[in-house]
CSV table of C-alpha atoms (C1' of nucleotides) in Angstrom, one decimal:
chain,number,residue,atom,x,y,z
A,17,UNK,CA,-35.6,-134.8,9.3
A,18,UNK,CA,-33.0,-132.9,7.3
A,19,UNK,CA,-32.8,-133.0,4.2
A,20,UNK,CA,-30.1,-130.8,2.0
A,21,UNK,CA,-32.3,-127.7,2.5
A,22,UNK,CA,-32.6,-127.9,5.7
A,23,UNK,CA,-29.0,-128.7,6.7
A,24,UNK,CA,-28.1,-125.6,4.1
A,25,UNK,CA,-30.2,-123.1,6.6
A,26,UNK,CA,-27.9,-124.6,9.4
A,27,UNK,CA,-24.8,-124.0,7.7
A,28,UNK,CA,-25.8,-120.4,6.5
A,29,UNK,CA,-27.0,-120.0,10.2
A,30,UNK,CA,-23.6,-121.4,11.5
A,31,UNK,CA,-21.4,-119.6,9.4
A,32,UNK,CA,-23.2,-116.2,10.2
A,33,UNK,CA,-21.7,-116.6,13.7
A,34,UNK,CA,-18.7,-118.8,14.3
A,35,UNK,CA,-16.5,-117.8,10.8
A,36,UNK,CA,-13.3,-116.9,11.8
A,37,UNK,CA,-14.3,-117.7,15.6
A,38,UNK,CA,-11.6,-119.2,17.8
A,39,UNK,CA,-13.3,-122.3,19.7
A,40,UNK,CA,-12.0,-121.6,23.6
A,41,UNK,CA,-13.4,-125.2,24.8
A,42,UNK,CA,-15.4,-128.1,23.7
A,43,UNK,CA,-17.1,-130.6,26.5
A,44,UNK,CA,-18.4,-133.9,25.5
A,45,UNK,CA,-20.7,-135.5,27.5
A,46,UNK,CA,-21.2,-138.3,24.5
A,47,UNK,CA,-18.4,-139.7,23.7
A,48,UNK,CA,-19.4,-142.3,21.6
A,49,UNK,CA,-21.5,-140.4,18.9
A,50,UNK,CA,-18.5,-139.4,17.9
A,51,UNK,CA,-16.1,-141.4,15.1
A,52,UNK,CA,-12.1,-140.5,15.1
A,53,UNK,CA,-9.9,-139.3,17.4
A,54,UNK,CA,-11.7,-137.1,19.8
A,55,UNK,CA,-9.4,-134.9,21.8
A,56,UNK,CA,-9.6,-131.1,22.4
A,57,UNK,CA,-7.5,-131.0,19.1
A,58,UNK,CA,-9.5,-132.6,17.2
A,59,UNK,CA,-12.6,-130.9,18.7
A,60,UNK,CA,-11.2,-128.0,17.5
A,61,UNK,CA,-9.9,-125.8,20.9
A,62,UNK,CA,-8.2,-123.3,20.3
A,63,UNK,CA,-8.8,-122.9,16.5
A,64,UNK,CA,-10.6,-120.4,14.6
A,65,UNK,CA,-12.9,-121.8,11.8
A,66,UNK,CA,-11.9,-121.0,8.5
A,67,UNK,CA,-15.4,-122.4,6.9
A,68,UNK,CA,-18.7,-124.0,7.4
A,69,UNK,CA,-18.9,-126.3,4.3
A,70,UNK,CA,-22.1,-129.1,3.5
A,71,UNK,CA,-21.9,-131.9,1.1
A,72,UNK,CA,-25.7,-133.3,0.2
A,73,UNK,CA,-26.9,-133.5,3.8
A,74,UNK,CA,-23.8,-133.1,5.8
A,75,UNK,CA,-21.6,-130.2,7.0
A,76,UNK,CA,-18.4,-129.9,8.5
A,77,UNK,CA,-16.5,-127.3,10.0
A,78,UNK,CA,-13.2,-126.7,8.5
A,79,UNK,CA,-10.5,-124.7,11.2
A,80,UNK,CA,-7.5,-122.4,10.0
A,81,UNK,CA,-5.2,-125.5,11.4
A,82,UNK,CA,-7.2,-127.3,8.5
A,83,UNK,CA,-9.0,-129.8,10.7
A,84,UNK,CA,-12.3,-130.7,10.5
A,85,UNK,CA,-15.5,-132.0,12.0
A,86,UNK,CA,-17.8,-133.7,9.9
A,87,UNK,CA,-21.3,-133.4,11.1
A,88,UNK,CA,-24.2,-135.5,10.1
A,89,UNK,CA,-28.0,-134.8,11.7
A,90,UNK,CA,-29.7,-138.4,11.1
A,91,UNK,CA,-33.3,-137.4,11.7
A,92,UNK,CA,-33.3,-135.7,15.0
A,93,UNK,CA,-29.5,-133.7,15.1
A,94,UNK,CA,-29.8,-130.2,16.3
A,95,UNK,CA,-26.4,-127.7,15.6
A,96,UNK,CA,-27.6,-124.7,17.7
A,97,UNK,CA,-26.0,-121.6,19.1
A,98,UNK,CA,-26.8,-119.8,22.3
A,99,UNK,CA,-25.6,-116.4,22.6
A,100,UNK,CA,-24.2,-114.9,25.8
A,101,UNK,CA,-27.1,-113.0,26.4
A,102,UNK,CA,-29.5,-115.8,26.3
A,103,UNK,CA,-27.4,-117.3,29.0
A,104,UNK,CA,-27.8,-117.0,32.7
A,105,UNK,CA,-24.2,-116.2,33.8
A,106,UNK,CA,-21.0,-116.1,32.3
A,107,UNK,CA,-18.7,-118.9,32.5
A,108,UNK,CA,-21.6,-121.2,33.7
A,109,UNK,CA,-23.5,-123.2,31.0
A,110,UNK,CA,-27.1,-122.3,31.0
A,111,UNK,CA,-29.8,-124.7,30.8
A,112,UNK,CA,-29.3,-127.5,28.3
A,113,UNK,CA,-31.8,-129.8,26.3
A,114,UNK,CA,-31.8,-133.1,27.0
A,115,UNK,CA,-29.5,-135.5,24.8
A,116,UNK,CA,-27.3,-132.7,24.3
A,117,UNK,CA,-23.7,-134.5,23.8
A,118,UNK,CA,-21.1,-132.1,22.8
A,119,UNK,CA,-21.1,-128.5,23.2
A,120,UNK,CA,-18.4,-126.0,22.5
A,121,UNK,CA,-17.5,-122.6,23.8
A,122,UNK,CA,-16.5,-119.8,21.3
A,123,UNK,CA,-14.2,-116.5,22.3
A,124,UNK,CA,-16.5,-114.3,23.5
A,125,UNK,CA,-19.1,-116.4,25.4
A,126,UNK,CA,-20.7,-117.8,22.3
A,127,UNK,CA,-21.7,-121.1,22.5
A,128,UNK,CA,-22.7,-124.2,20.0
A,129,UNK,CA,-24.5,-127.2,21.3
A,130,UNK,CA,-24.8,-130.6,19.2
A,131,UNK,CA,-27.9,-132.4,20.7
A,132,UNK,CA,-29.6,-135.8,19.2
A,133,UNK,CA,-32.2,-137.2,21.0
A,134,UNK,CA,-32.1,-140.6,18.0
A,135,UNK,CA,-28.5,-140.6,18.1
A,136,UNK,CA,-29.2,-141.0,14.0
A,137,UNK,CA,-26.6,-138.5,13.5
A,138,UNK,CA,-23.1,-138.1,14.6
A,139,UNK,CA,-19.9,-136.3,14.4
A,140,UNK,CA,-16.7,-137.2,12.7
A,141,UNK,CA,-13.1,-135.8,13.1
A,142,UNK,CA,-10.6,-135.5,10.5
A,143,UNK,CA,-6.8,-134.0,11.3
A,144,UNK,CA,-6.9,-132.5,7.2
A,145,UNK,CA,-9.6,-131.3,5.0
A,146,UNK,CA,-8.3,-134.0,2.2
A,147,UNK,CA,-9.1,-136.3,4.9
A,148,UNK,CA,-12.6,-135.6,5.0
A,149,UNK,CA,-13.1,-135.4,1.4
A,150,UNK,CA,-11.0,-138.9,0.7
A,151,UNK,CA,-12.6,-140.9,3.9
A,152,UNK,CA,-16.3,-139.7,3.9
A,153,UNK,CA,-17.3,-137.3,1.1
A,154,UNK,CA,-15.5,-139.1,-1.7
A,155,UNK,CA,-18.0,-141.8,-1.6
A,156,UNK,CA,-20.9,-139.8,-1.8
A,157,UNK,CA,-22.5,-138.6,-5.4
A,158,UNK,CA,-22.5,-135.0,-6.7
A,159,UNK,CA,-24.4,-132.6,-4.1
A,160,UNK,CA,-27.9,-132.3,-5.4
A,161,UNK,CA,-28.0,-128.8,-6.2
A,162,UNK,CA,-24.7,-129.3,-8.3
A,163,UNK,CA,-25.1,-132.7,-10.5
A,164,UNK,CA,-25.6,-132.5,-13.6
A,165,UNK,CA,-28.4,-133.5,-16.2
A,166,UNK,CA,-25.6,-135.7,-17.9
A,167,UNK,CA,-24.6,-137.1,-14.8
A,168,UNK,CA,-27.8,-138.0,-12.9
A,169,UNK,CA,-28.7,-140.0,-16.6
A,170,UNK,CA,-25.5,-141.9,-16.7
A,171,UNK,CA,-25.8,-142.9,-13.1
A,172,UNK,CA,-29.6,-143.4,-13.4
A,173,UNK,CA,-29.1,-145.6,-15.8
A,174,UNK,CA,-26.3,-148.1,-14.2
A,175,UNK,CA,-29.2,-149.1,-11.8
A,176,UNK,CA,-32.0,-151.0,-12.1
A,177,UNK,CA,-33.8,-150.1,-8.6
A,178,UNK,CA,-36.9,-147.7,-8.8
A,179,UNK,CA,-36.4,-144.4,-9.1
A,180,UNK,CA,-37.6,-143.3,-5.7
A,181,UNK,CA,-34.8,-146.0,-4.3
A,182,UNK,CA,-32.1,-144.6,-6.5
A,183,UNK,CA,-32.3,-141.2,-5.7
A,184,UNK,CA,-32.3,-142.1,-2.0
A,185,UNK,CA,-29.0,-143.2,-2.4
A,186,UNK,CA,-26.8,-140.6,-1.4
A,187,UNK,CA,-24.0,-142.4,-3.4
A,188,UNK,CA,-25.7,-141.7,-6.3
A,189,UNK,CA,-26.6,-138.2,-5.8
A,190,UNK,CA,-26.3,-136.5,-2.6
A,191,UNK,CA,-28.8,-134.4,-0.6
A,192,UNK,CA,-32.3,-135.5,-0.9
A,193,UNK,CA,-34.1,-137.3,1.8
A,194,UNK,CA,-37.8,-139.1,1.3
A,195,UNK,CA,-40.0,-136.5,1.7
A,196,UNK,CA,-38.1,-134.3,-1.2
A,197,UNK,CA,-37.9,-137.5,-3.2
A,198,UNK,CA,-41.8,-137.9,-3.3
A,199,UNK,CA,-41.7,-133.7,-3.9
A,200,UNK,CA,-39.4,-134.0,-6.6
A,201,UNK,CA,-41.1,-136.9,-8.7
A,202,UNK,CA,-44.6,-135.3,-8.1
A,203,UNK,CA,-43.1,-132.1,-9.8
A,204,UNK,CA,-42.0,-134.1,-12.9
A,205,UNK,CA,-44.7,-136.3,-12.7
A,206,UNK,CA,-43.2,-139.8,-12.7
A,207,UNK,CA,-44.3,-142.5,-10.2
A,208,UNK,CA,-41.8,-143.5,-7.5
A,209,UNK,CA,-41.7,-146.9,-9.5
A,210,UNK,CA,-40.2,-146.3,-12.5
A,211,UNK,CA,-36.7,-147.8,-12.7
A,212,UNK,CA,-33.7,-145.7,-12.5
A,213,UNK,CA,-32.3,-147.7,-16.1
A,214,UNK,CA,-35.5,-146.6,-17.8
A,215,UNK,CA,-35.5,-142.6,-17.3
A,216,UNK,CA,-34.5,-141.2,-20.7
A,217,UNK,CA,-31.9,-137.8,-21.3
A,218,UNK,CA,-35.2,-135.6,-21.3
A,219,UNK,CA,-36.6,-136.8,-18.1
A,220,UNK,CA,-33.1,-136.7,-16.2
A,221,UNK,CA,-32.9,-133.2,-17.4
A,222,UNK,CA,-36.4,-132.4,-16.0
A,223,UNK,CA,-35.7,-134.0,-12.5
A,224,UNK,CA,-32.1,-131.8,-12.3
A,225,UNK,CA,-34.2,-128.6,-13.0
A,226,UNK,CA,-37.2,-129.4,-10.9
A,227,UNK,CA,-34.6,-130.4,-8.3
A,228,UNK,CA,-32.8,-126.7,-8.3
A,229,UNK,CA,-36.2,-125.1,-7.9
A,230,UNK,CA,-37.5,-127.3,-5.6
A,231,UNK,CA,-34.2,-127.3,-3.3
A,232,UNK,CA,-33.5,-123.4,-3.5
A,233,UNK,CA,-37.3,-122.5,-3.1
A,234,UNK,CA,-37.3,-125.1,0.0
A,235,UNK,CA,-33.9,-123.3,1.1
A,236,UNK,CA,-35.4,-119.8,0.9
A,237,UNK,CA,-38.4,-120.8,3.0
A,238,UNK,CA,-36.0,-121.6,5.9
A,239,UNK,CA,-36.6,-125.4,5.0
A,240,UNK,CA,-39.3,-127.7,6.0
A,241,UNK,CA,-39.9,-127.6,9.8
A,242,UNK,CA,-42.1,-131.0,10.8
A,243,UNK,CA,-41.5,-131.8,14.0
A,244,UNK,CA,-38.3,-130.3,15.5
A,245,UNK,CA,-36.1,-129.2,12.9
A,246,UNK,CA,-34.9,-125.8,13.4
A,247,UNK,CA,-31.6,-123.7,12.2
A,248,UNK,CA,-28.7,-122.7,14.6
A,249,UNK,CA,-30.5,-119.4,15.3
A,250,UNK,CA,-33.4,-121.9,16.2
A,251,UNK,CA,-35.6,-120.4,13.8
A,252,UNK,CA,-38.4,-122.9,12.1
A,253,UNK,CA,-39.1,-123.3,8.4
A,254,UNK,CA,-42.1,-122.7,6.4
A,255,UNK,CA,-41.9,-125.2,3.2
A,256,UNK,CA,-43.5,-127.7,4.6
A,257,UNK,CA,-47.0,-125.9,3.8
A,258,UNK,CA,-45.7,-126.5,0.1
A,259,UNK,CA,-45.7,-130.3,0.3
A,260,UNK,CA,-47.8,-131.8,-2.3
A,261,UNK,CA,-47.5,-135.6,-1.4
A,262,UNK,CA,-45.5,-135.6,1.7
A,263,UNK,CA,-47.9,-136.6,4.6
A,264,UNK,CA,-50.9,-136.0,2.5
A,265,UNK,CA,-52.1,-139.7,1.9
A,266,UNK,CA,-55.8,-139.6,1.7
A,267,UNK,CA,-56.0,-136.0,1.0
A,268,UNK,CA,-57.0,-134.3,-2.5
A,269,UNK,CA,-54.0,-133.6,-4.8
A,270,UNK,CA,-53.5,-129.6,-5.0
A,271,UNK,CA,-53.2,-129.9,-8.5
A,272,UNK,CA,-55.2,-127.7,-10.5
A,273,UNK,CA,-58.4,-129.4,-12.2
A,274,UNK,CA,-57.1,-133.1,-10.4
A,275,UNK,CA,-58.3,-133.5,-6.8
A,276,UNK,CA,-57.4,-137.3,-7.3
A,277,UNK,CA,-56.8,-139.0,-3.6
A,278,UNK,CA,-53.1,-139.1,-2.6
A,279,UNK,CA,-52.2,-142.5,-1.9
A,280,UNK,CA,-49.1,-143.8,-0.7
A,281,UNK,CA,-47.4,-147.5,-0.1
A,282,UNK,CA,-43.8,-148.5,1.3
A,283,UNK,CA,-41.2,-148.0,-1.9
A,284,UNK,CA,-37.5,-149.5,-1.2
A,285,UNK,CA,-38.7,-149.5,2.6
A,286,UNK,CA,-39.8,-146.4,2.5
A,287,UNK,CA,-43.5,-144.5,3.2
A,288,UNK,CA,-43.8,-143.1,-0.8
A,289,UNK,CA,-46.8,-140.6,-1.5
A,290,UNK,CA,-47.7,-140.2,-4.7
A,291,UNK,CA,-50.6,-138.8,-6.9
A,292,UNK,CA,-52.2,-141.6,-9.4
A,293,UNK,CA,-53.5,-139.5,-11.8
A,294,UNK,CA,-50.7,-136.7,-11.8
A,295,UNK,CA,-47.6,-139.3,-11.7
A,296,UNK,CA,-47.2,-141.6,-14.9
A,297,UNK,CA,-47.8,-145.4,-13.7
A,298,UNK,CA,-44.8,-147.3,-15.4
A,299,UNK,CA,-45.4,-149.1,-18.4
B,18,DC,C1',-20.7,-155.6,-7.4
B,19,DA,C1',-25.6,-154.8,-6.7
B,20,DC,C1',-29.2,-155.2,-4.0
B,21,DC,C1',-31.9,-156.1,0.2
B,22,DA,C1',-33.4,-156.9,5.0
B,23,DC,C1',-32.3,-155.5,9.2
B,24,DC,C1',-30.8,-152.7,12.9
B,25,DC,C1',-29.7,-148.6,15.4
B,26,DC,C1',-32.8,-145.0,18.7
B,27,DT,C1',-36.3,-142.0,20.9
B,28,DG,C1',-40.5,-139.4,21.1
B,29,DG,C1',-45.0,-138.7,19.6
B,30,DA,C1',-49.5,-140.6,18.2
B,31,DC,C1',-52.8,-143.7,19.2
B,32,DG,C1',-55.6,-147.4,21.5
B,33,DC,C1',-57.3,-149.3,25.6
C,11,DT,C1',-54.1,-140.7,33.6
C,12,DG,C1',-51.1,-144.0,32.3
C,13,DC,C1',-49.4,-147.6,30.0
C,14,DG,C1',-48.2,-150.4,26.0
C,15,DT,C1',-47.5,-150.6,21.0
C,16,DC,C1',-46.4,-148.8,16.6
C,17,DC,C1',-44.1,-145.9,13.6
C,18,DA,C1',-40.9,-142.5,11.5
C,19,DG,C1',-36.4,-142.0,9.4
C,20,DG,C1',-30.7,-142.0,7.2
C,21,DG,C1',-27.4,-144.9,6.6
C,22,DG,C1',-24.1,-148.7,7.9
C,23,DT,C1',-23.6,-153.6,7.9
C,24,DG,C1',-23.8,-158.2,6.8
C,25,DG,C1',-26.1,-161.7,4.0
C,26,DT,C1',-27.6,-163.3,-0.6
DNA sequence: CACCACCCCTGGACGC
DNA sequence: TGCGTCCAGGGGTGGT
């Protein structure tokens, strides 16, 4: 489940290897996980990527030609890299995971696999990096490490959903995922239910510094590994030992002095923890 | 436009 | 052991 930290481990990962890489040749064994034109071109053979960028939860890969390939994870995407000596024998793919649907072969042996078991996630060519920003980022909000305390209050407060739904929505800001979400309003102690319309200048400006902290810390832990999340260098995260509400339903709160039980309920469809006595109740 | 239910999909957990 | 059932989750779509 990748969240922004998580897909930031990947891109760091990623661009640790393939900048300034020329791509020799892509095969796709899954064609249809993949939205636009999908020919070696716009696979990117024969170009040498010229950055690994991520908006909120997705990266793309941006070649010297100035195309791109969008790539979301959904819940179960994997971007993974196997180096030549991991691999059996050149020029001969080595053993694959299953659901493994496009992989591409760097100069020098290096290769990248996309694999989804969900199919959640996806990939998405664009022939110019505008395109990518005008078709699919555009719509998205401010990434959630960049949005400021300004802007999360004016967009806040044009919605009357609860807060846990609103900052879900990756058009309003982009990056977090539920199990941040329920992180993030345990840290500023505010139940999930508040409504967005309600949160004052104060309180936005708590969530936007409780959302830095929270994000970088999660970042610099290598992300939150639950199942099978794991950077291209396949290496698992430690944040998830952090998690305060996430998956802790029933459990005593860690909070200093509290010890209340962690409950949790569906919130805008979603399974919301939450600590009753540490998170305001709305009034 | 804003919001919501619903759907996509698979593997893991759990019950029998 | 093996089978069935439920659930998790991001985001797109179509209905209200």
């Amino acid at each position: 489940m990748p969240e922004l930290p998580e897909v930031e481990c990947v891109r760091r990962s990623l661009e640790r290897h393939v900048l300034g890489r020329r791509v020799s040749s892509v095969r796709v064994t899954r064609p249809d996980i993949i939205v636009g034109k999908h020919t070696p071109d716009t696979l990117l053979t024969g170009q040498r990527i010229a950055q690994v960028i991520r908006h909120g939860k997705q990266l793309a890969l941006v070649a010297d030609t100035g195309r791109c390939v969008a790539v979301h994870l959904g819940m179960s995407g994997q971007l993974c890299l196997i180096q030549p000596q991991d691999q059996p024998q050149a020029n001969k793919p080595p053993k694959l995971p299953p659901h493994t649907h496009v992989l591409w072969r760097f100069e020098e042996g290096l290769l990248m696999r996309f694999t989804d078991p969900r199919r959640f996630g996806g990939l998405w060519t664009f022939d110019q990096r505008e395109d990518l920003h005008s078709l699919r980022w555009a719509r998205l909000g401010p990434d959630a490490l960049l949005i400021t305390p300004s802007d999360l209050h004016r967009r806040l407060f044009k919605t009357k959903r609860p807060l846990k739904a609103a900052l879900l929505n990756q058009n309003l800001v982009a990056g977090l995922g539920n199990i941040y979400v329920d992180e993030l309003l345990f840290g500023i102690g505010l139940h999930p239910l508040w409504l967005a319309d309600q949160i004052d200048a104060l309180q936005a400006a708590a969530l936007v510094r409780r959302m830095r902290t929270l994000l970088s810390g999660a970042i610099s832990r290598g992300g939150s590994t639950l199942r099978d999340y794991v950077d291209a260098e396949n290496k698992t995260g430690t944040q998830q030992h952090r998690h305060k509400v996430y998956g802790r339903s029933g459990l005593g709160c860690k909070r200093r002095g509290c010890g209340a039980q962690i409950v949790s309920d569906q919130v805008a469809g979603r399974t919301t923890a939450w600590c009753p006595r540490c998170q305001a109740q709305p009034t």
